[in-house]
Every structure is written in structure tokens, then in C-alpha cells.
Coordinates of C-alpha atoms and ligand atoms in Angstrom, one line a residue:
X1 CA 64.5 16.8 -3.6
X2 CA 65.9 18.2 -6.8
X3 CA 63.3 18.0 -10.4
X4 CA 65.3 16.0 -12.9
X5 CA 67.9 17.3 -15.7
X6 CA 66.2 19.5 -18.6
X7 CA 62.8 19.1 -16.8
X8 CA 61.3 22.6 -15.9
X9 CA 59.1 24.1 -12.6
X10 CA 56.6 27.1 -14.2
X11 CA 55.9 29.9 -11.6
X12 CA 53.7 32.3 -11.3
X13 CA 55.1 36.0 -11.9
X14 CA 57.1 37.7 -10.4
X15 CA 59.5 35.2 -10.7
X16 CA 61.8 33.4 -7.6
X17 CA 64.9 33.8 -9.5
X18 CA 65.9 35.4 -13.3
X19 CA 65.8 32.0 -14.4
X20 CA 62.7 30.6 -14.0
X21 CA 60.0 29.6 -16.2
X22 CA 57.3 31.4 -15.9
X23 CA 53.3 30.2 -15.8
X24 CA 52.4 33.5 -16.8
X25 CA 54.7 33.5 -20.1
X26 CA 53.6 29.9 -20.7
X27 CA 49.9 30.7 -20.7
X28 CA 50.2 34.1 -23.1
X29 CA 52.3 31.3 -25.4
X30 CA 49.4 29.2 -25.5
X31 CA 46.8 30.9 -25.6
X32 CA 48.6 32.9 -28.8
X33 CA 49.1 29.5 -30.3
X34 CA 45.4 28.8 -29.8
X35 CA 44.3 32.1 -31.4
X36 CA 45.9 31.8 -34.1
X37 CA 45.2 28.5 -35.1
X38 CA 41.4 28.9 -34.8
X39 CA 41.8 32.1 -37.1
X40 CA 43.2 29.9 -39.7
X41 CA 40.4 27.4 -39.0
X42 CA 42.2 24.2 -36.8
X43 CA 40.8 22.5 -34.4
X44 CA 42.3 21.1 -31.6
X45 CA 42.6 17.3 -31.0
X46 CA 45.1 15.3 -28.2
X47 CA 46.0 12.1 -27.6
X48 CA 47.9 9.8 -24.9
X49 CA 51.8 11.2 -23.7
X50 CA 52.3 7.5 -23.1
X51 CA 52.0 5.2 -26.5
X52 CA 53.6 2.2 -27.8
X53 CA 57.5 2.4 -28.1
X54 CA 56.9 0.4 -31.9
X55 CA 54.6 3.8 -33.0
X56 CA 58.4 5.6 -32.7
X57 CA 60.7 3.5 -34.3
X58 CA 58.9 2.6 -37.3
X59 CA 59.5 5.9 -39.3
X60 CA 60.8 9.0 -36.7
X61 CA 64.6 8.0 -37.5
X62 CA 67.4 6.5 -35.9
X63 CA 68.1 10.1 -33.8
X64 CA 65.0 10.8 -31.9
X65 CA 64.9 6.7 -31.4
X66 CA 68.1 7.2 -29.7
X67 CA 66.4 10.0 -27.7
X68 CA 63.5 8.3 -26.2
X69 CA 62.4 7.7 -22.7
X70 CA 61.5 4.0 -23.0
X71 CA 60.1 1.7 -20.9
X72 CA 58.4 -1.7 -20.0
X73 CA 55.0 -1.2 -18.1
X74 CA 53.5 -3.3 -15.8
X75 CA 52.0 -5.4 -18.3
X76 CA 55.2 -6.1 -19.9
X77 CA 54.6 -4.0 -22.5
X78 CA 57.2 -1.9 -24.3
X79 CA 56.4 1.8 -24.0
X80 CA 57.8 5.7 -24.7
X81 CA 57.0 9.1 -23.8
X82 CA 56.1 10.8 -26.9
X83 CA 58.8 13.2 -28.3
X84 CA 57.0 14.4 -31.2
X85 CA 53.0 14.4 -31.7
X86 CA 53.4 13.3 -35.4
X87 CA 53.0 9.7 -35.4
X88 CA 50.4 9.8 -32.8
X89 CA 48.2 11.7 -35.0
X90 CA 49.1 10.2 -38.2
X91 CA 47.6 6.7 -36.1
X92 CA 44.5 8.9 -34.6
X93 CA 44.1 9.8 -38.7
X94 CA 44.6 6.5 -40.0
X95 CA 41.9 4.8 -37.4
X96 CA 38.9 7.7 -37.8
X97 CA 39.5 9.9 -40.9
X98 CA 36.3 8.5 -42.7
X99 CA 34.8 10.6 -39.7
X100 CA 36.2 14.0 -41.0
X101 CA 35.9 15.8 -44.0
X102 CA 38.5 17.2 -46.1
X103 CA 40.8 18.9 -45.8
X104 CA 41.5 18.1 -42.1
X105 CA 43.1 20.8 -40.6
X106 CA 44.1 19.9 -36.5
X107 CA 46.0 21.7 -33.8
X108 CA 47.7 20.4 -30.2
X109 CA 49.8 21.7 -27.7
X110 CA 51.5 18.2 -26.5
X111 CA 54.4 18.1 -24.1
X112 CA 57.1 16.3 -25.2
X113 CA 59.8 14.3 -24.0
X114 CA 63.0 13.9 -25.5
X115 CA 66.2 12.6 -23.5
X116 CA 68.9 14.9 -25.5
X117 CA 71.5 16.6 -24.3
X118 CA 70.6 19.6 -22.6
X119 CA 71.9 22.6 -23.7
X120 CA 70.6 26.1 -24.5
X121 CA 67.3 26.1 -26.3
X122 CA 67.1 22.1 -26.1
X123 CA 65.6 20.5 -22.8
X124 CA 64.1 17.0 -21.6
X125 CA 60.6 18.3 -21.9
X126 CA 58.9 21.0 -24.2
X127 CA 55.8 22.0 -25.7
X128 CA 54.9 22.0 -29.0
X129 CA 52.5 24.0 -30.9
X130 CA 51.4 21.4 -34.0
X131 CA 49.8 22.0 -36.5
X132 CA 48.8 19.8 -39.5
X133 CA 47.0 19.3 -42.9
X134 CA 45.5 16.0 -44.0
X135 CA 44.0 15.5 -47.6
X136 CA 45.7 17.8 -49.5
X137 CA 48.1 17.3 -52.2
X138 CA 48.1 20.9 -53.6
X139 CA 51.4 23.1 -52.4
X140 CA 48.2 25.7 -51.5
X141 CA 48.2 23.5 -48.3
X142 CA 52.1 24.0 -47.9
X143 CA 51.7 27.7 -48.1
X144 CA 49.0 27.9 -45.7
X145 CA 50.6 26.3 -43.1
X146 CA 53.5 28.7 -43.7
X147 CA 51.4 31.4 -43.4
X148 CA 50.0 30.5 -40.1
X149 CA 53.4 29.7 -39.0
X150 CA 54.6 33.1 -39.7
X151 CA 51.1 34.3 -38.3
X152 CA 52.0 32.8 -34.9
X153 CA 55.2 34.4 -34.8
X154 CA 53.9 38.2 -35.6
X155 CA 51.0 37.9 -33.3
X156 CA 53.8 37.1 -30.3
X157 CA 55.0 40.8 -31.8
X158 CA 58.2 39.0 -34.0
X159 CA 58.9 40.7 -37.0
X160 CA 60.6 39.9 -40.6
X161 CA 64.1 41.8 -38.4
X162 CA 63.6 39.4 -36.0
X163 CA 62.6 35.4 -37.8
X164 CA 63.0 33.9 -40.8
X165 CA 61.7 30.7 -42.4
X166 CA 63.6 28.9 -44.4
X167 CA 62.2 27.0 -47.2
X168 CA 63.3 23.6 -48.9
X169 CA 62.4 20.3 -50.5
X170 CA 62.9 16.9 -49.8
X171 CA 62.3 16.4 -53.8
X172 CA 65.1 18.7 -54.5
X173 CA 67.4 16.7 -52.4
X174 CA 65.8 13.4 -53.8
X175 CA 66.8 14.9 -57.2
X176 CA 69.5 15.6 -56.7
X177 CA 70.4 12.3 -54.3
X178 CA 68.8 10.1 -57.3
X179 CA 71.0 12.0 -59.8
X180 CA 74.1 11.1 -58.7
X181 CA 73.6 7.5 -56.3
X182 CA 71.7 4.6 -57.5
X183 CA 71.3 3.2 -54.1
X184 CA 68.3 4.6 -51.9
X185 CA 69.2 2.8 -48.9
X186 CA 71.7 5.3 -48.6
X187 CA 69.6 8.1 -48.9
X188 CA 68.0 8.7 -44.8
X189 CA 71.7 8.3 -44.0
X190 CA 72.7 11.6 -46.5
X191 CA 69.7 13.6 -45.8
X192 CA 71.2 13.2 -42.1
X193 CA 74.7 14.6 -42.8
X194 CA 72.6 17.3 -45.0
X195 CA 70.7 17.8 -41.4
X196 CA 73.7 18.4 -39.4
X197 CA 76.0 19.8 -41.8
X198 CA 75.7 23.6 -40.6
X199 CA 76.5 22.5 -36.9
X200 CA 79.3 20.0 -37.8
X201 CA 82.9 20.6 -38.3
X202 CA 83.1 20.7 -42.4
X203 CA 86.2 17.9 -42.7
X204 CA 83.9 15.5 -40.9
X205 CA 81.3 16.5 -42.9
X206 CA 83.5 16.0 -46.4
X207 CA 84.6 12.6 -45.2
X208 CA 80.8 11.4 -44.5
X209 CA 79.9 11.9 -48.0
X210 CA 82.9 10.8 -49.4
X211 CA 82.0 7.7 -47.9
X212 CA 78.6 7.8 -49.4
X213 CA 80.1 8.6 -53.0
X214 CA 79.4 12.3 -52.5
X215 CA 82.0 15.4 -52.3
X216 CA 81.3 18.8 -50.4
X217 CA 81.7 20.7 -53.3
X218 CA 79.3 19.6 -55.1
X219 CA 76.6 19.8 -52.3
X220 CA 77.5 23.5 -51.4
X221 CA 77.1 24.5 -54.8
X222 CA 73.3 23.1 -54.9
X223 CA 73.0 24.7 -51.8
X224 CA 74.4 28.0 -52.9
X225 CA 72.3 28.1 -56.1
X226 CA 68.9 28.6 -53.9
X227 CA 67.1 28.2 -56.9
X228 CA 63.5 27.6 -55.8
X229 CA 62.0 24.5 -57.7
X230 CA 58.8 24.8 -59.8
X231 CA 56.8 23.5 -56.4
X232 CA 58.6 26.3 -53.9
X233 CA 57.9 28.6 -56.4
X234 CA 54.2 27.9 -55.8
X235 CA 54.4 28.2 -52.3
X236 CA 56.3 31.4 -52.5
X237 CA 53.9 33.4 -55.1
X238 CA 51.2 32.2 -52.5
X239 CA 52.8 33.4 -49.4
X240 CA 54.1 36.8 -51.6
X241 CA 50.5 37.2 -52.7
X242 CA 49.3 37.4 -48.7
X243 CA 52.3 40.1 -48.3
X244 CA 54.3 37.6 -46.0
X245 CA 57.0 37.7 -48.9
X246 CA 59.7 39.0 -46.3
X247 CA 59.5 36.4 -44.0
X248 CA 60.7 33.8 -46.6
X249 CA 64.0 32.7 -48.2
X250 CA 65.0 29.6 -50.3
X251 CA 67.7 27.8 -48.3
X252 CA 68.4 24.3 -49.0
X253 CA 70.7 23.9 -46.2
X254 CA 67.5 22.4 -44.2
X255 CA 66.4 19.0 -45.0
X256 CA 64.8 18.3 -41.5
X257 CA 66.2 15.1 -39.6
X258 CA 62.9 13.6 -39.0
X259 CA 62.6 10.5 -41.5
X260 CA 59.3 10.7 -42.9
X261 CA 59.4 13.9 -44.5
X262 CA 58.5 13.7 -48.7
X263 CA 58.1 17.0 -50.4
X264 CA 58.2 21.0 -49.0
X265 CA 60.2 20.9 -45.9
X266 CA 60.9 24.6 -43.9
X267 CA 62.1 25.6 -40.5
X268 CA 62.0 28.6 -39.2
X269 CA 64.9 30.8 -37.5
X270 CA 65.9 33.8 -35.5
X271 CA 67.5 36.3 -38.4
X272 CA 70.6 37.1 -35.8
X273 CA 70.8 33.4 -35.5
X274 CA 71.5 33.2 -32.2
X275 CA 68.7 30.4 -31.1
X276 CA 68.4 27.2 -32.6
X277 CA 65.3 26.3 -34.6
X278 CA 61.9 27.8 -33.8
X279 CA 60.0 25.8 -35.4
X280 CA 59.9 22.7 -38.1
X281 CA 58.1 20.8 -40.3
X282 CA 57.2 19.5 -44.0
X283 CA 55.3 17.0 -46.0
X284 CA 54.9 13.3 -45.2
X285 CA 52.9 11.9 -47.5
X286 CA 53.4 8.6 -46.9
X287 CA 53.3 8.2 -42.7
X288 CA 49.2 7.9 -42.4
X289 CA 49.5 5.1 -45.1
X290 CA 52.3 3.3 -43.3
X291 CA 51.4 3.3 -39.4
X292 CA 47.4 1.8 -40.8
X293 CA 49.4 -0.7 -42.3
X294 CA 48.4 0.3 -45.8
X295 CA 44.4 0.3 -44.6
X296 CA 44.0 4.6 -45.2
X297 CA 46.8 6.6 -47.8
X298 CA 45.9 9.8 -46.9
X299 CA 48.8 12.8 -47.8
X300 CA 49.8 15.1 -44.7
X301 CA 52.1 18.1 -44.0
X302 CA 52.8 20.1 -40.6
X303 CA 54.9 22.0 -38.5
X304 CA 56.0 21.2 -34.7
X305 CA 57.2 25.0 -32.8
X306 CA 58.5 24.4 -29.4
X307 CA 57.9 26.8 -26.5
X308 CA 61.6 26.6 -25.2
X309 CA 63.4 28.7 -28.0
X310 CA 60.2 30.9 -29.0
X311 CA 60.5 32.3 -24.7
X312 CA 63.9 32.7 -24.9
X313 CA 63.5 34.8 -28.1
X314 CA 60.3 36.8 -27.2
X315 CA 62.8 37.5 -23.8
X316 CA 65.7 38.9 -25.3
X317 CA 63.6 40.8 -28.2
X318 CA 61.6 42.4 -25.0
X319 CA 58.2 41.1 -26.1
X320 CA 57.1 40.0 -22.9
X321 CA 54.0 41.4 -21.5
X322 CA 54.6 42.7 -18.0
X323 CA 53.0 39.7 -15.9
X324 CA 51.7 40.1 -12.3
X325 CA 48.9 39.5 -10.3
X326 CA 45.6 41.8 -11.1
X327 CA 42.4 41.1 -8.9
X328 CA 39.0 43.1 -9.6
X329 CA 38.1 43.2 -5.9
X330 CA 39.6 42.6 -2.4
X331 CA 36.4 41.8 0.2
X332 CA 37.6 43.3 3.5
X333 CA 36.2 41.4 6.8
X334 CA 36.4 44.2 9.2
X335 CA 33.6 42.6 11.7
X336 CA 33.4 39.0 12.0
X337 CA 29.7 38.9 12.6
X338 CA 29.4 40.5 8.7
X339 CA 31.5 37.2 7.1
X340 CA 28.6 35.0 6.2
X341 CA 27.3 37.8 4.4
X342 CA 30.3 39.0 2.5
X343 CA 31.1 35.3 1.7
X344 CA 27.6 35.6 0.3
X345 CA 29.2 38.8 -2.0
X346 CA 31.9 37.2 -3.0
X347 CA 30.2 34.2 -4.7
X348 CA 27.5 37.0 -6.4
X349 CA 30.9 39.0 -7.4
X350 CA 32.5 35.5 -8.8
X351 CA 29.5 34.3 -10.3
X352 CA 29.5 37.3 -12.2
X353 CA 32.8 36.5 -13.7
X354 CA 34.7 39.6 -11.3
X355 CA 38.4 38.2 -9.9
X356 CA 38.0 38.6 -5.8
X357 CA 40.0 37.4 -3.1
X358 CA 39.7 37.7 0.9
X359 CA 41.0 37.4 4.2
X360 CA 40.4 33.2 4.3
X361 CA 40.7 33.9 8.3
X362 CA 40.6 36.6 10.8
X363 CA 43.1 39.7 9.9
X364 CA 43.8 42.6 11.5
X365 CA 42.4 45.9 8.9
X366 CA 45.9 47.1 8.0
X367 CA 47.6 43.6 6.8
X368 CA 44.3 42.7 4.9
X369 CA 44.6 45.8 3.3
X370 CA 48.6 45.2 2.6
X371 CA 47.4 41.9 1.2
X372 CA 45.0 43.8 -1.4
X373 CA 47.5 46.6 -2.2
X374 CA 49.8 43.4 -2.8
X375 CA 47.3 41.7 -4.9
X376 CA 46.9 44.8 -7.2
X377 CA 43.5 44.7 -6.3
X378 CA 41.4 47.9 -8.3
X379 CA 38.2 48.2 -5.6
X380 CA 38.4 47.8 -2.0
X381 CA 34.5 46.1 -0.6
X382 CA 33.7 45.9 2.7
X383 CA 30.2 45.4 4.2
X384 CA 29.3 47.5 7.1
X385 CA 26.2 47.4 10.0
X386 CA 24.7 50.6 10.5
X387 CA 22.7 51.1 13.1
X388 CA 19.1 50.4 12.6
X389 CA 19.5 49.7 9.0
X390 CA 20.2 46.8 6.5
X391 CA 23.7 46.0 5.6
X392 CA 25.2 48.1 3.4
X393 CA 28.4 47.9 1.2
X394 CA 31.3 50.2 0.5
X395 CA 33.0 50.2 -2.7
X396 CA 36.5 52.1 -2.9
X397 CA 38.4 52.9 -6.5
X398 CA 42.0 52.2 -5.4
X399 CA 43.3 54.6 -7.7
X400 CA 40.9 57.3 -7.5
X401 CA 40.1 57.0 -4.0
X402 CA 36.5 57.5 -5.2
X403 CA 34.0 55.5 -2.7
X404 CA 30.8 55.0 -2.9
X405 CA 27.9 53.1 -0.3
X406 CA 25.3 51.1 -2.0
X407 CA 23.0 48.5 -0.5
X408 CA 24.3 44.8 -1.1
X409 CA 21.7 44.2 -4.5
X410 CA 23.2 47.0 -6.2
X411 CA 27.1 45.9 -5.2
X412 CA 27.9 43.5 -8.1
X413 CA 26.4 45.9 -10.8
X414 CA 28.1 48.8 -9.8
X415 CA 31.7 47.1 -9.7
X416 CA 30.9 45.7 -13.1
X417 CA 30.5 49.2 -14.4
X418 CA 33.7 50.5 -12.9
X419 CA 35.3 47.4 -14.4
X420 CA 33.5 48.2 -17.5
X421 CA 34.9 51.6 -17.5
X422 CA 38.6 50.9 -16.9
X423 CA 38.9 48.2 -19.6
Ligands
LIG501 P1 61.2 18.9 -34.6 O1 62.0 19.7 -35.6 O2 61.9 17.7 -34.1 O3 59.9 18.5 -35.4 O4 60.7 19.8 -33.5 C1 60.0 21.0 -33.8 C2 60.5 22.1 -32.8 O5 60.3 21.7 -31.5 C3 61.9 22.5 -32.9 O6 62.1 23.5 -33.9 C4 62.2 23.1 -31.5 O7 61.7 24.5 -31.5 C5 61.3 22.3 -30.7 N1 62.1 21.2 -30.0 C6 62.4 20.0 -30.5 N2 63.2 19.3 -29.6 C7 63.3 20.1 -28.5 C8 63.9 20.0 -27.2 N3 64.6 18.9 -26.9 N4 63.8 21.1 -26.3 C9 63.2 22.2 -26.7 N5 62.5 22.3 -27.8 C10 62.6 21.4 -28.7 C11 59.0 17.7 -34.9 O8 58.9 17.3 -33.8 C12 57.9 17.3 -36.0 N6 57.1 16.2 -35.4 C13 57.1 18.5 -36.3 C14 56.0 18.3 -37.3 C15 54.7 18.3 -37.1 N7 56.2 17.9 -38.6 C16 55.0 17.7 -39.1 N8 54.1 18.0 -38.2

């Protein structure tokens, strides 16, 4: 049995083949994400990977609708997958908000599931590191979520050589939209040739705004001008003021395809730009008051950085952590009459938060101690019957060699301290 198309197996390090996922990598990811986000004071929140396939269509846009993993349940009832968190939280906001106070500041780490076309960086499932803001009308709110984007990135050991983030505004494009076409029906259907205007072949691109009433020229040379509006200049005297100046650049070739977006809008990149986006997001100001049905208007802004890309990136820039198995202690079993009691150690060792393993059955000495040497394990303990006294328990240093033979009471402290010491 094969898994599906873009749907990923994590393993534990070391790794079957080179291109595996890996737990291990998956977990450090995580738990970075996690860190982070509680330094800049977000706390975490979930909510159901199934929903209702309406909570997509209403406001996500026409090209993750086309992307979703649809359904009709048992009940009859028309269901997706989620591919983004966004409106999931955005109901969870608009149904218990009154509960929170302001500003709300929430983290998850959904999976998501997209049917796309799978190519490099882009799969059938990811996770997502999301972050959001609810409350908040200032652009201080913008800038902090930039920051703690940019955070996430240096504490996976990126630098300003290695990202960038790339700031626009869905006002400046409304501004410049409004300026020259009266009719905002239109308007979702240019921010989407702005979307994919990098990627697609620039006659195509012409002829799509022609058709809107639009020319190229005129587009590229807003684009080129980069002049920040009043607002991004805000965010970027904020973000200058916390010294993460470098990391920023005005580039109003992002728009972000996602429909709801209304105000600061940023994705952020690999400077080579070899990888497709790291991570995106931007204001929506208007999504919480739409999915209650008008019921809670409530302004919101946040960012969405998927695992896939940021592993490939931390690969190729070398900033993985070498991964492998570590263990504090291996328990040997060298007399069967003495495994009650060592089982007995093992659950003192555990309970006192120590990493063990042991032979689960009976094992010849040499491959129990293979198995330990394989399991990196840093003391060797084995209980032993001497002869007309009580148990007693040896305790050897791998490395050093060092052993040492204390009765079982003492066992658990003195391992602690050797751990103690190695840390
Ligand atoms: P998004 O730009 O669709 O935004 O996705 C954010 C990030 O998720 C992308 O930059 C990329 O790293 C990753 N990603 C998206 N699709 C895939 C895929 N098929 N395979 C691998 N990685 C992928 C959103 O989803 C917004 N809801 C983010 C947001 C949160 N905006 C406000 N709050």
C-alpha cells in the first residue's frame, strides 16, 4: 500500500532514505514556533480539521476553493478539510470574543490540506505556524506580528543573508485600483493577476489587464517606485526601532491571493529566492464581521508559515541540529531472578524524569549491550546479587568508563548528578 500524492510519512532520525521527512526535524520546528510565540505573548488555541465546506467559500477566493478536499458526510452534510486556519478562527472569534480581552493575541500549529499540484515546496498536506491579532486597528499590531515573524525565522538560526520579508498594502493597490477603474467587482480578479504576475509569463499577464482596462506599464512602474505609504512607513520605523530594519523591504509585487485581506499585507522569502514563499499574511478587517453574520466587527491581522518550505530551507542553509537517539540509562538484565527489581529501578529512574530503556525479554550480555551502545545510551545500570548482601547496583559512565556500586536507594540520585553534570 502506497500513502497518497503530496501526503508525507515523518520518521524518526536517522532517516530510511535522503528524502524523508523527519519526526525529529518536525518537532525542533514546533517546538521553535511555540517558543517564540509565547515570548511574544500568544496563546495557543485549535479547532476541528473537518468544518463546513460554506466556512471556505464564503471569503478564501476562487483558488484555494478550487483546492479543497470536499466532501458529503454521512449526514448529508457538505464538508472540507481545512486548507487554511483563518476562517476557522475568525468563526471561533466571532462566537466567544466577549470572553477575551483585548488585544487577542492566538497561536496554532494546524495541518492543512490543500489538493494543489504538487511540486517543490507545495504538497497535499502541511503545517502551519499561525499567528493572529484581534482588536487592534493601530499598524503597532502589524509591526508586531512582523517582528515575531522575523523572530521565528532567527531563532531557527536564518539570518537577514538568508530571508526577507516583503512588505505591501492592499490600500495601496486599492488606490491605486480605485484610481483608475470605477468598477470594484473587478477588483479580487486584478489583485489575482497582481498575485501571480511574478510566476506568469508577462504577455499573458499584459493581456489580463488589458482586459480589465489596465496596461503593464503602468503597473510595473507602481511597483518599481516602492515608495512605502504613510501606513508601511509606521510599520517600518517600528520594526527599524527593534533593530530588525534588515530584514525588511517595500515590495509591492505581493498582494497575497487570499481574498479577505484589507490593509498591510507581507510575505516573506528566501533572499536567493530559490523556495517559494515562507510565510504570508496581512490584515482582514472585515472577515470576523462577515462569517458572525454582522453579530461581532472585530479588526484582525496574521500570518500563516508552512513547515514544508521553512525544512527545505533550514536543510540546504545547514541549520539542522544533528538528530538521533540519546537515552540517559540502559538497565542491563544480566540474571533473570534480579528483573522484578530492576523493573522496579527503571520506574524510580522514569519517574524521576531520566530517559531509560531495557532488554523487554531475555538477551544475551553482549547484544543488550550493542542495543545500549546503539541507543547512545550515557550510563550503563545493572543490578547485581552479592553474596550475603542486599542488592546492589552498578552504574557505568559510557564515556569515561568511570563505574561506581551504590545500594539501589542511592541509584536514581547519583545518575541525576552525573546527568546534572554533563548538561
Ligand atoms: P497562505 O499564503 O495560503 O496563507 O499560506 C501561508 C504559507 O503556508 C505559505 O507561505 C507556505 O509556506 C505554506 N503553504 C501554503 N500552501 C502550501 C502547500 N500546499 N504546501 C506546503 N506549504 C504550503 C494562509 O494560509 C493564510 N490563512 C495565512 C494567514 C493567517 N493570514 C492571516 N492569518
Amino acid at each position: 500500500m502506497e500513502r497518497l500524492p503530496g501526503f508525507r510519512d515523518f520518521y524518526p532520525e536517522p532517516l530510511p532514505h535522503p528524502d524523508a521527512w523527519s519526526a525529529n526535524v518536525r518537532t525542533h520546528i514546533f517546538e521553535t514556533w511555540r517558543t517564540v510565540a509565547r515570548r511574544y505573548g500568544f496563546q495557543e488555541y485549535d479547532g476541528p480539521p473537518l468544518e463546513s465546506l460554506d466556512l471556505f467559500t464564503t471569503k478564501s477566493g476562487s483558488e484555494i476553493v478550487g483546492q479543497l478536499y470536499n466532501f458529503e458526510d454521512k449526514g448529508g452534510r457538505s464538508v472540507a478539510l481545512r486548507p487554511e486556519m483563518t476562517p476557522t478562527l475568525a468563526r471561533m472569534i466571532g462566537a466567544s470574543e466577549r470572553a477575551y480581552k483585548k488585544p487577542i493575541k492566538w497561536f496554532a500549529l494546524p495541518q492543512l490540506f490543500r489538493y494543489e499540484r504538487q511540486q517543490k515546496g507545495r504538497l497535499r498536506e502541511h503545517f502551519q505556524f499561525n499567528a493572529d491579532i484581534f482588536g487592534e486597528n493601530d499598524v503597532a499590531a502589524d509591526a508586531e506580528l512582523i517582528a515575531l515573524l522575523i523572530d521565528t525565522l532567527r531563532a531557527l538560526g536564518l539570518t537577514p543573508e538568508d530571508f526577507v520579508i516583503r512588505l505591501s498594502s492592499r490600500n495601496a493597490w486599492q488606490d491605486f485600483f480605485s484610481s483608475r477603474c470605477l468598477d470594484t467587482t473587478k477588483a479580487y480578479d486584478f489583485y489575482q493577476i497582481i498575485d501571480k504576475m511574478e510566476r506568469e509569463d508577462p504577455a499573458k499577464s499584459e493581456a489580463l489587464l488589458q482586459n480589465l482596462g489596465f496596461s503593464l506599464v503602468d503597473v510595473k512602474h507602481f511597483i518599481d517606485s516602492a515608495v512605502p505609504t504613510a501606513e508601511l512607513q509606521l510599520v517600518l520605523n517600528n520594526l527599524e526601532a527593534r533593530g530588525l530594519a534588515d530584514f525588511i523591504r517595500i515590495d509591492y509585487n505581493v498582494i497575497r491571493g487570499l481574498a479577505y485581506y484589507t490593509g498591510v499585507v507581507f510575505e516573506a522569502f528566501d533572499r536567493k529566492g530559490e523556495f517559494r514563499a515562507i510565510a504570508g499574511g496581512g490584515r482582514y478587517n472585515n472577515l470576523v464581521k462577515l462569517l458572525s453574520g454582522g453579530k461581532v466587527d472585530l479588526p484582525g491581522l496574521g500570518f500563516g508559515m508552512g513547515d514544508v518550505v521553512l525544512a527545505e530551507l533550514l536543510k540546504a542553509r545547514g541549520l539542522l541540529p544533528k538528530f538521533g537517539v540519546k537515552l540517559s540509562a540502559f538497565c542491563l538484565v544480566v540474571d533473570e531472578t534480579l528483573r522484578p527489581a530492576t523493573l522496579g529501578l527503571i520506574q524510580t529512574l522514569r519517574d524521576a524524569g531520566l530517559e531509560v530503556d531495557y532488554p523487554l525479554v531475555p538477551t544475551k550480555p553482549d547484544k543488550q549491550f550493542k542495543r545500549a551502545q546503539e541507543l547512545n545510551a550515557r550510563h550503563l545500570v545493572t543490578l547485581e546479587r552479592l553474596v550475603d548482601q542486599p542488592i546492589a547496583v552498578k552504574v557505568k559512565t559510557l564515556k569515561t568508563r568511570a563505574e561506581i556500586h551504590l545500594p539501589i536507594a542511592e541509584a536514581t540520585a547519583h545518575i541525576l548528578k552525573l546527568e546534572a553534570e554533563t548538561r
